[in-house]
XYZ file of C-alpha atoms in Angstrom:
526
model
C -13.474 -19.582 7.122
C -10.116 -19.776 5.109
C -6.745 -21.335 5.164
C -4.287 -18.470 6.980
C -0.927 -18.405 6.617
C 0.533 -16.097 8.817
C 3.475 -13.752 8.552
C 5.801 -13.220 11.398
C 7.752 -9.581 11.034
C 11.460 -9.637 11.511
C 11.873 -5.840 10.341
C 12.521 -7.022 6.412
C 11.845 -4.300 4.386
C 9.527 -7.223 2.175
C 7.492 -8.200 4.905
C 4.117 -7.066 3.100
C 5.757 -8.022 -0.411
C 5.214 -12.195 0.884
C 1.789 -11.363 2.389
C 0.702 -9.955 -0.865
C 2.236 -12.490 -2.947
C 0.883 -15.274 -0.240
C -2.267 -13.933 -0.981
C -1.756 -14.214 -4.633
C -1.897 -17.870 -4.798
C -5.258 -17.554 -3.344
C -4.320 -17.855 0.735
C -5.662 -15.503 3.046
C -2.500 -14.116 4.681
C -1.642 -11.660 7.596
C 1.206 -10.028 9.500
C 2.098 -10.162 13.003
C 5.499 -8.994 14.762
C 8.234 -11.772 15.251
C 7.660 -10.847 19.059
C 4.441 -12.263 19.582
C 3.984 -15.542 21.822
C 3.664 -18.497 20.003
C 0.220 -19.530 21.812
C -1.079 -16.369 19.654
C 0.325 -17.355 16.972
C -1.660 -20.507 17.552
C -5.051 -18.760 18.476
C -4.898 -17.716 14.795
C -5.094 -21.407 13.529
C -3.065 -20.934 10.603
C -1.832 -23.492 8.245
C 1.628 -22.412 7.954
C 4.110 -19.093 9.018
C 6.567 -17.479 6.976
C 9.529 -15.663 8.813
C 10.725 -12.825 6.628
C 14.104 -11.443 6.875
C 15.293 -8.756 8.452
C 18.388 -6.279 9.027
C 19.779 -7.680 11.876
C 22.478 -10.656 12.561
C 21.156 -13.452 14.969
C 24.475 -12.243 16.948
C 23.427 -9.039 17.076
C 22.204 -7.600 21.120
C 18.939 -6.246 19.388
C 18.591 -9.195 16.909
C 14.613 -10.870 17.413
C 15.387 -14.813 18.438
C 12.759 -16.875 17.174
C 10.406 -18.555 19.891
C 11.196 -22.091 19.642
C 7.835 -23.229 20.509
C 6.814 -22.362 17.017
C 7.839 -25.753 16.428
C 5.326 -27.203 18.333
C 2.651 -26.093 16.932
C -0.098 -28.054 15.403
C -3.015 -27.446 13.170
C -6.435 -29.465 13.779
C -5.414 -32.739 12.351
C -2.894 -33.056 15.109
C 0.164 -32.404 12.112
C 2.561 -29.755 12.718
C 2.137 -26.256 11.078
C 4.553 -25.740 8.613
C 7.618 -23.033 8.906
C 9.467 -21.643 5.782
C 12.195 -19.317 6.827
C 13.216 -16.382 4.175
C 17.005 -14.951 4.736
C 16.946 -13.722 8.496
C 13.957 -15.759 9.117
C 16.012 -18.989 7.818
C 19.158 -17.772 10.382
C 17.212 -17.500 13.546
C 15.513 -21.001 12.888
C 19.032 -22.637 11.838
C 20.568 -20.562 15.011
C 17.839 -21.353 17.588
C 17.926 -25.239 16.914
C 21.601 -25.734 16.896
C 22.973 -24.630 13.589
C 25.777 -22.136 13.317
C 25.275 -18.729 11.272
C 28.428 -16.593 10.451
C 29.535 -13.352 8.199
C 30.295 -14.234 5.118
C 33.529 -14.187 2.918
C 31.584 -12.652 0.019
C 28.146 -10.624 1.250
C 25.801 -11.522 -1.744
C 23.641 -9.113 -2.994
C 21.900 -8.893 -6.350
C 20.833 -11.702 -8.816
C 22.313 -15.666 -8.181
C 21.605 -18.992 -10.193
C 20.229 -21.700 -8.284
C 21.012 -25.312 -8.343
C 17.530 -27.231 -7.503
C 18.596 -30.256 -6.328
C 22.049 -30.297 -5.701
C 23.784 -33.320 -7.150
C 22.594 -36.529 -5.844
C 19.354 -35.700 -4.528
C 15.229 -35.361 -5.183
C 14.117 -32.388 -5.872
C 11.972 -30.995 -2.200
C 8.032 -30.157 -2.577
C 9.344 -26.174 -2.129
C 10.809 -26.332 -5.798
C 8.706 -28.266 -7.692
C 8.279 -26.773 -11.011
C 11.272 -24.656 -10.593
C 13.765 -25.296 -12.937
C 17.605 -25.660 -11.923
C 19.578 -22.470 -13.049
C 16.734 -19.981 -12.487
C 17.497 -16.610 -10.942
C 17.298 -15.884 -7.692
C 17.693 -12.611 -5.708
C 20.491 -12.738 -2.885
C 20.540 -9.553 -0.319
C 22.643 -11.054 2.966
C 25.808 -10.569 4.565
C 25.614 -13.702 7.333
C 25.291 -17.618 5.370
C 24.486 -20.826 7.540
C 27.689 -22.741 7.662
C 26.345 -26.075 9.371
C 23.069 -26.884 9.746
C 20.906 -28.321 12.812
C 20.936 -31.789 13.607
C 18.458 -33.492 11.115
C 18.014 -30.968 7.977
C 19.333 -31.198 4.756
C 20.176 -28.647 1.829
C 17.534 -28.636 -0.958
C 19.444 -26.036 -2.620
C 22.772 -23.755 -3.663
C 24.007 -21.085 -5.403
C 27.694 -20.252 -6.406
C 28.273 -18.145 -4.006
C 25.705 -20.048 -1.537
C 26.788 -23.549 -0.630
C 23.229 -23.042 1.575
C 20.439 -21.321 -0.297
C 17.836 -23.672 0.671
C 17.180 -26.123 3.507
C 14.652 -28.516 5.164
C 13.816 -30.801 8.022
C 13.982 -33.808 6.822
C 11.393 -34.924 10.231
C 8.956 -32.168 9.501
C 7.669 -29.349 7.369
C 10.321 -26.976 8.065
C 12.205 -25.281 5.203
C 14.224 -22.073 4.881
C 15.671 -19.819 2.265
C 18.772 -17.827 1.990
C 17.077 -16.094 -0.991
C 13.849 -13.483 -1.722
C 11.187 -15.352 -3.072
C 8.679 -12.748 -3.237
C 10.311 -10.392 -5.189
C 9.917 -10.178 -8.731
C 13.603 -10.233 -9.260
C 13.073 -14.006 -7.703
C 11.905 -15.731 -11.250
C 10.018 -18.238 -10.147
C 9.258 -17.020 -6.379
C 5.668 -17.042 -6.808
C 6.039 -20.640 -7.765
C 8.296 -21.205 -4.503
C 5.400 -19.229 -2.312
C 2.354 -21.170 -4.258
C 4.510 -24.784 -3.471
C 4.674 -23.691 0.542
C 1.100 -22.775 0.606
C -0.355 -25.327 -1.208
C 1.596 -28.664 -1.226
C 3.431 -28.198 2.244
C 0.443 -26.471 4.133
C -2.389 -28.046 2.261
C -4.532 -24.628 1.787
C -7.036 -24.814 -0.785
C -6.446 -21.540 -2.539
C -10.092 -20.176 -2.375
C -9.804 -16.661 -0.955
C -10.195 -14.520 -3.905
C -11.776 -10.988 -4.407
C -15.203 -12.704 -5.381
C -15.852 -14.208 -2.207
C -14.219 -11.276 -0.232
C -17.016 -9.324 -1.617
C -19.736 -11.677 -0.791
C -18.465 -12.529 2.510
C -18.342 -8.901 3.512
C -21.351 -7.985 1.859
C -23.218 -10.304 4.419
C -20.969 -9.157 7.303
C -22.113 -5.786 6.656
C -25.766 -6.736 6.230
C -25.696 -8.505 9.507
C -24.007 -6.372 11.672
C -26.000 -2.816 10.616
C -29.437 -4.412 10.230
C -31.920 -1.343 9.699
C -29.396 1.276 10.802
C -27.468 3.569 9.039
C -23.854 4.323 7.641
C -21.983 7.573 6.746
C -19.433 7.211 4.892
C -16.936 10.325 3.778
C -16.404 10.169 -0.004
C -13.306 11.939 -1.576
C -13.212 10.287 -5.129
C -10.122 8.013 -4.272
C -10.054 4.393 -4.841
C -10.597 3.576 -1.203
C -13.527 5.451 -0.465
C -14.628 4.604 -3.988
C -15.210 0.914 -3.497
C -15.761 1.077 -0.103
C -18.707 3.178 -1.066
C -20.010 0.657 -3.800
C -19.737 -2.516 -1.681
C -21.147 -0.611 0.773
C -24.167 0.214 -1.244
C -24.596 -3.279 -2.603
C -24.812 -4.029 0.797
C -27.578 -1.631 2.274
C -28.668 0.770 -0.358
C -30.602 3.948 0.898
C -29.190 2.985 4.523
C -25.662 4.552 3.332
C -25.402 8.199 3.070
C -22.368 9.495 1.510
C -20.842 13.301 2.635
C -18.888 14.871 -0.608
C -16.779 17.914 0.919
C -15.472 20.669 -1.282
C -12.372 21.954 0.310
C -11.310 24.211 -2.665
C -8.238 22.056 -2.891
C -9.475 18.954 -5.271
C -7.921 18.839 -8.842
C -9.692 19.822 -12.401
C -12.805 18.498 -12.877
C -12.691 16.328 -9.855
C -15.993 18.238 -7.795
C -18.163 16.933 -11.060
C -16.650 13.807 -11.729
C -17.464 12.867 -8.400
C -21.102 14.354 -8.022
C -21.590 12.496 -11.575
C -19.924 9.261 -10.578
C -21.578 8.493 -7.286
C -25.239 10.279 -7.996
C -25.410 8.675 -11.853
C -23.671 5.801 -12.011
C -24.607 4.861 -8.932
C -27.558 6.264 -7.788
C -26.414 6.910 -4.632
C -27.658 9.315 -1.611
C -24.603 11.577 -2.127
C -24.759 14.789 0.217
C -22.392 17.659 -0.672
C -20.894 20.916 -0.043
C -18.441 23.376 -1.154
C -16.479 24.454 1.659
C -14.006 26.511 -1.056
C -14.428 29.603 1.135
C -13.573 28.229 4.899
C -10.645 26.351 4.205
C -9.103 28.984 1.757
C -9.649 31.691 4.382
C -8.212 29.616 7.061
C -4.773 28.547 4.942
C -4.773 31.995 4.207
C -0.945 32.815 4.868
C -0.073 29.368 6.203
C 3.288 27.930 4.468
C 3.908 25.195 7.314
C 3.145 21.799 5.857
C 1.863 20.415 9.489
C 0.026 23.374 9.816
C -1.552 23.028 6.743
C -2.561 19.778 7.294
C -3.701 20.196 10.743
C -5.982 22.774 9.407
C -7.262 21.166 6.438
C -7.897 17.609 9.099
C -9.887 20.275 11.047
C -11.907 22.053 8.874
C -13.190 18.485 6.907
C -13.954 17.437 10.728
C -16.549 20.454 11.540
C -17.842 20.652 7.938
C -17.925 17.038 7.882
C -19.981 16.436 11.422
C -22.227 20.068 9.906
C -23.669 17.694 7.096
C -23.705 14.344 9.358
C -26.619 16.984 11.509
C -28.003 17.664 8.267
C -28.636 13.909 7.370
C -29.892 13.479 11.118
C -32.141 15.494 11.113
C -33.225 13.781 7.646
C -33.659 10.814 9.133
C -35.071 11.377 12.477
C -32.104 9.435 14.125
C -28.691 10.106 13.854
C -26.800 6.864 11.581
C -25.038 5.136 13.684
C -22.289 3.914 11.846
C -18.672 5.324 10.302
C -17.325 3.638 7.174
C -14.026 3.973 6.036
C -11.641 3.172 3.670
C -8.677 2.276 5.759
C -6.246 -0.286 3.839
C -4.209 -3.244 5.507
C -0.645 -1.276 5.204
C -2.241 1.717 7.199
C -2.142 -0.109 10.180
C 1.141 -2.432 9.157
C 3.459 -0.564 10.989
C 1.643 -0.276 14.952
C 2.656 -4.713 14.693
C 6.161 -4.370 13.574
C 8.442 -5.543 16.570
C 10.276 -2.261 16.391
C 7.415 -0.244 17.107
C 5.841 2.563 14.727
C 8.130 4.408 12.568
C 9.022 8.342 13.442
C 6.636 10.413 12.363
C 8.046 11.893 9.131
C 5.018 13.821 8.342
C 0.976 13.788 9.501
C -0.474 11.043 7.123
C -1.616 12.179 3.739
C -5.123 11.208 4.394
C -7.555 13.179 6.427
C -8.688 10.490 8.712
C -9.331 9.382 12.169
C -12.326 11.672 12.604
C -12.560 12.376 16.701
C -14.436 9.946 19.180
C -16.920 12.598 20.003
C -18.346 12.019 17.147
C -19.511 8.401 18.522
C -20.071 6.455 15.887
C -19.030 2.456 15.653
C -16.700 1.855 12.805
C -17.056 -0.436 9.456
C -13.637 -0.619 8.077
C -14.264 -3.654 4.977
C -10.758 -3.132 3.733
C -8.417 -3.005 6.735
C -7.472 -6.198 6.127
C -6.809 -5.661 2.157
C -3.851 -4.176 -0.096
C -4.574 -1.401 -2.718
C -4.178 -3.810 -5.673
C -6.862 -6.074 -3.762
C -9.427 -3.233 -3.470
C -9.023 -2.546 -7.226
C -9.677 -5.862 -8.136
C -12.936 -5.762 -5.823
C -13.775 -2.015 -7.225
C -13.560 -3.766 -10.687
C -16.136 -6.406 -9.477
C -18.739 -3.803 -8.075
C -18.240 -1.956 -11.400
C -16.593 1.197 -10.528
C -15.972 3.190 -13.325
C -12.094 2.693 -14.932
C -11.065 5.780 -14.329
C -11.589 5.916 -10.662
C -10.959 2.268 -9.957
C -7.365 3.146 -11.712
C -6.853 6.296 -10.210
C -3.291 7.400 -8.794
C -3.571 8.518 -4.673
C -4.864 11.659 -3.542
C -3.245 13.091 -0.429
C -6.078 14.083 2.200
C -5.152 17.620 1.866
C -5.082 17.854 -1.740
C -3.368 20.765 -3.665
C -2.619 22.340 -0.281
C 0.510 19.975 0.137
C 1.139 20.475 -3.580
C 1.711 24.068 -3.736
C 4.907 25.055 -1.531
C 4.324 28.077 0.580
C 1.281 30.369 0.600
C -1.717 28.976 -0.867
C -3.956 31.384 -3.185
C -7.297 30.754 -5.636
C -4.436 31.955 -8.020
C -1.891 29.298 -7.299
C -4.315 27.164 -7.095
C -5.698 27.487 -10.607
C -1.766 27.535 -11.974
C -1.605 24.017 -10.390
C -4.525 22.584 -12.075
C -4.133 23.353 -14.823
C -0.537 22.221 -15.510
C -1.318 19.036 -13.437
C -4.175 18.213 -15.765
C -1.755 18.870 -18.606
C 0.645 16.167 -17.275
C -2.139 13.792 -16.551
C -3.810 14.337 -19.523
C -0.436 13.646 -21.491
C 0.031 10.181 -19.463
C -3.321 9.027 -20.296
C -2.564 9.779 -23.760
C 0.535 8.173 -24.306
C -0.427 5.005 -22.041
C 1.446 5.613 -19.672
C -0.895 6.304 -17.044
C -1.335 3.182 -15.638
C 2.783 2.137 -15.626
C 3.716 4.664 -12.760
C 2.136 4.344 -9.477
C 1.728 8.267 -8.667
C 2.216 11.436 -11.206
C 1.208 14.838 -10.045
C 2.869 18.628 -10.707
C 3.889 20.422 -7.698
C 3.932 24.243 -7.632
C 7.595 25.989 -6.386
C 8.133 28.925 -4.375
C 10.469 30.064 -6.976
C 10.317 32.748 -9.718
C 12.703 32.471 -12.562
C 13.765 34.460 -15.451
C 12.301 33.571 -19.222
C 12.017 34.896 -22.597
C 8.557 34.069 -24.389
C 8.197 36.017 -27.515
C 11.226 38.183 -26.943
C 9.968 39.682 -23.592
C 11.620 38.825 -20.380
C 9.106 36.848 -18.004
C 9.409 36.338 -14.345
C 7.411 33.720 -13.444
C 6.380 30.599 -11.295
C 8.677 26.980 -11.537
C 6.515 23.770 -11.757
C 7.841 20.411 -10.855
C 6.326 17.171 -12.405
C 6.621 14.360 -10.014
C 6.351 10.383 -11.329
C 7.079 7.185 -9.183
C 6.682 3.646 -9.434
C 6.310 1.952 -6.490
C 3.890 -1.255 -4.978
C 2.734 0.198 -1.594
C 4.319 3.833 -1.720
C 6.273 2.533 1.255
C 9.472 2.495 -0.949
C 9.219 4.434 -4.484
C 11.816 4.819 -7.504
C 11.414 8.105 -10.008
C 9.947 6.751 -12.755
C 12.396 6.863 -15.884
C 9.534 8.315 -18.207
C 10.762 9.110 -22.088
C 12.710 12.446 -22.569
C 10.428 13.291 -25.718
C 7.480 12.685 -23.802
C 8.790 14.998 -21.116
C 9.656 17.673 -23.066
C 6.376 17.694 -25.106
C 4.639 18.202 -21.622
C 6.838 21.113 -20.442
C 6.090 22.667 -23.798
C 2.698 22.317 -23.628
C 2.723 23.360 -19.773
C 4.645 26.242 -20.306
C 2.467 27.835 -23.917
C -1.175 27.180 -22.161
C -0.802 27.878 -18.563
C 0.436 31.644 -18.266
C 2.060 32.321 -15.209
C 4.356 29.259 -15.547
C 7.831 29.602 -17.625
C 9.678 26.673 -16.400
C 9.420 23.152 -15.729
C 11.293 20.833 -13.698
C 11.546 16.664 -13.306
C 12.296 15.453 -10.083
C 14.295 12.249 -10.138
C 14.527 11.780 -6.591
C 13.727 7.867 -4.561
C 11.981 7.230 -1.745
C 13.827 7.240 0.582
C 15.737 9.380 1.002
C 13.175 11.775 -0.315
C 8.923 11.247 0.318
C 6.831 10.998 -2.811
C 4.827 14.094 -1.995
C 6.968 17.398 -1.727
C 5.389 18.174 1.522
């Protein structure tokens, strides 16, 4: 129903960076590996492919070629689909049609000034409205050093006698350059040129019409039946709750689950949320005692997480019964909140990553269960489902909120995990949160959360030695929490938080920042 660009993989640590800014200038756009056969590519119908960059040199054994008959295909008018090439994706055309890539003098990596046109020449359709001299963000080691037969540069840098290039017989371009990183100044502009006056898309995929288009999707596909749909208070099961129940009202049944391990307040905000605000057939149960009983002793982080997975499952499939036998029937239909980048990595030509750790969220309930899944945002970024929580008028403060690992505070507190520990934690994370919130800073980090040590350290708190528990405060800022940087909040503002941490939560007598990236380290502590 809308213009598709599609995005062809080349392992480019950016790859979902140009889908999202693609997607930006109002084009539907989606990811596929750089392996897959260009009459797939085709099935798609899109109305232009990007090739992102990658790590590799087109000389390298395990370096992805590009299929040349990507430059045969054509879009319903009979007119060819239109390639831009970004970095690596730009090598492999330029290599596959007869141009010659090699290692360059100088690698280039960091900001550049780019020359749009170079002397003597029109400026292309890529760079209209892009000024000469802007900044643009260079990260390669190999440069083009002659072109194929019949394309022209459009652009340099300094350092880059080839930043930019096209074929001047069809809508082919490439970039040595990042244009969908914000380091890029006028990459958007670059992206919104390709998609628009090269391909010809319209620009009308927005959030509005996702919602309306989905809303009728649902409607047709359930009918009279009806949807579960496990609710933990996070954005994703949030909004997927509230289009859900614009779509089909009483035929959604919500299942709230009170694993002892949510943060202050979070059990009512929820209940008041969902059942107020609303008015929606919210089922819960608090579960505090079974999954307490069960972590009782467990300091594994797998093991925790395989239990906590567990224990949601039977409680979970306890109060799907429940609304069975409600009913009379039992609903036929799973919803979930499962985002676009949780499924990014099972297309990526090298395969899924190692498993680092189980993922945060408790998810991919068992087949037994047999239900048929509605998944509205699989194809959708975070920021996307925001916007569309904002349009179904979910409240601020969950429609902003930071993520919520699956197993909550279990993954939070290192080693054993007590009601004790427990209420430490809360406490001092609400204090942090609390303090963000207040000093508007909330909403410029991407995750903040206090984690609770295994260490005891010496204090002095009114001239009595303490022994007591170390608390970390954790901040990142990040776009998809697949990469993350520490976030560089104020010193004051730190400090005033330890203090405050340290005089109202007893039990804690020292506080520590952790200023680590991701990688090397992961965002949560376990």
């Amino acid at each position: 129903m809308h213009d598709k660009i599609v995005v062809l993989d080349f392992g480019s640590q950016y790859t979902q960076l140009i889908a999202r800014r693609v997607r930006e200038t109002g084009v539907y756009s989606e990811i596929r590996p750089c392996t897959v056969e260009a009459d797939a590519i085709d099935a798609l119908n899109p109305s232009g492919v990007i090739l992102s960059g990658g790590p590799c040199s087109v000389y390298d054994e395990a370096g992805p070629a590009l299929d040349p008959a990507l430059l045969e295909l054509e879009r319903p008018d009979g007119t060819p689909v239109p390639l831009l090439g970004i970095c690596y994706g730009l090598q492999a055309m330029a290599h596959q049609f007869g141009g010659e890539v090699a290692r360059a003098d100088r690698r280039e990596f960091g900001r550049a000034q780019l020359q749009v046109p170079p002397d003597g020449q029109e400026k292309s359709l890529l760079f209209e409205g892009v000024p000469s001299g802007s900044t643009v963000w260079m990260s390669h080691s190999d440069h083009l050093t002659d072109l194929p037969d019949g394309y022209e540069v459009i652009a340099r840098t300094d350092n880059a006698p080839v930043a930019a290039v096209r074929d001047t017989d069809g809508p082919y371009y490439g970039v040595q350059f990042h244009p969908e990183v914000v380091h890029t100044d006028y990459g958007r502009q670059i992206l919104e040129n390709f998609a628009h006056a090269i391909c010809g898309c319209s620009g009308d995929w927005t959030p509005a019409s996702f919602v309306e288009e989905q809303t009728e999707t649902i409607r047709d596909r359930v009918g009279d039946r009806h949807v579960i749909l496990g609710l933990s208070g996070g954005v994703d099961s949030s909004v997927a709750a509230a289009l859900l129940q614009r779509a089909l009202g009483d035929q959604l049944h919500c299942i709230f689950v009170n694993n002892g391990l949510l943060r202050k307040g979070e059990w009512n905000q929820v209940q008041d949320t969902f059942r107020g605000h609303f008015e929606m057939d919210l089922r819960t149960t608090d579960a505090t005692d079974r999954f307490l009983e069960r972590l009782d002793g467990v300091t594994d982080p797998e093991e925790k997480r395989t239990i906590v997975g567990n224990t949601f499952i039977e409680v979970f499939e306890e109060q799907t019964e429940a609304i069975a036998a409600d009913l009379g029937h039992r609903p036929t239909y799973l919803a979930q909140g499962t985002l676009y980048p949780d499924l990014i990595e099972s297309v990526s030509f090298k395969g899924p990553s190692v498993t680092i750790k189980t993922h945060h969220n408790v998810g991919g309930l068992p087949e037994e269960l047999d239900f048929d899944l509605i998944e509205p945002f699989r194809e959708l970024f975070k920021d996307e489902v925001r916007e569309i929580g904002r349009l179904l008028d979910v409240p601020a403060p969950i429609v902003g909120r930071h993520p919520f690992p699956g197993p909550g505070l279990a993954i939070r507190i290192l080693g054993q995990i007590t009601r004790e520990r427990l209420a430490l934690l809360r406490e001092a994370d609400a204090i942090f949160i609390e303090e963000l919130r207040a000093n508007d800073l909330y909403d410029e980090v991407w995750q903040a959360f206090a984690v609770l040590l295994p260490v005891q350290a010496v204090g002095v708190m009114g001239d009595e030695r303490t022994y007591e528990n170390v608390c970390a405060l954790r901040a990142v800022t990040s776009v998809d929490g697949m990469t993350a940087d520490w976030a560089h909040l104020p010193h004051d503002f730190l400090g005033h938080v330890s203090n405050r941490i340290v005089n109202e939560v007893p039990g804690i007598n020292r506080i520590v920042y952790d200023v680590s990236s991701k990688p090397p380290a992961t965002i949560e502590w376990e």
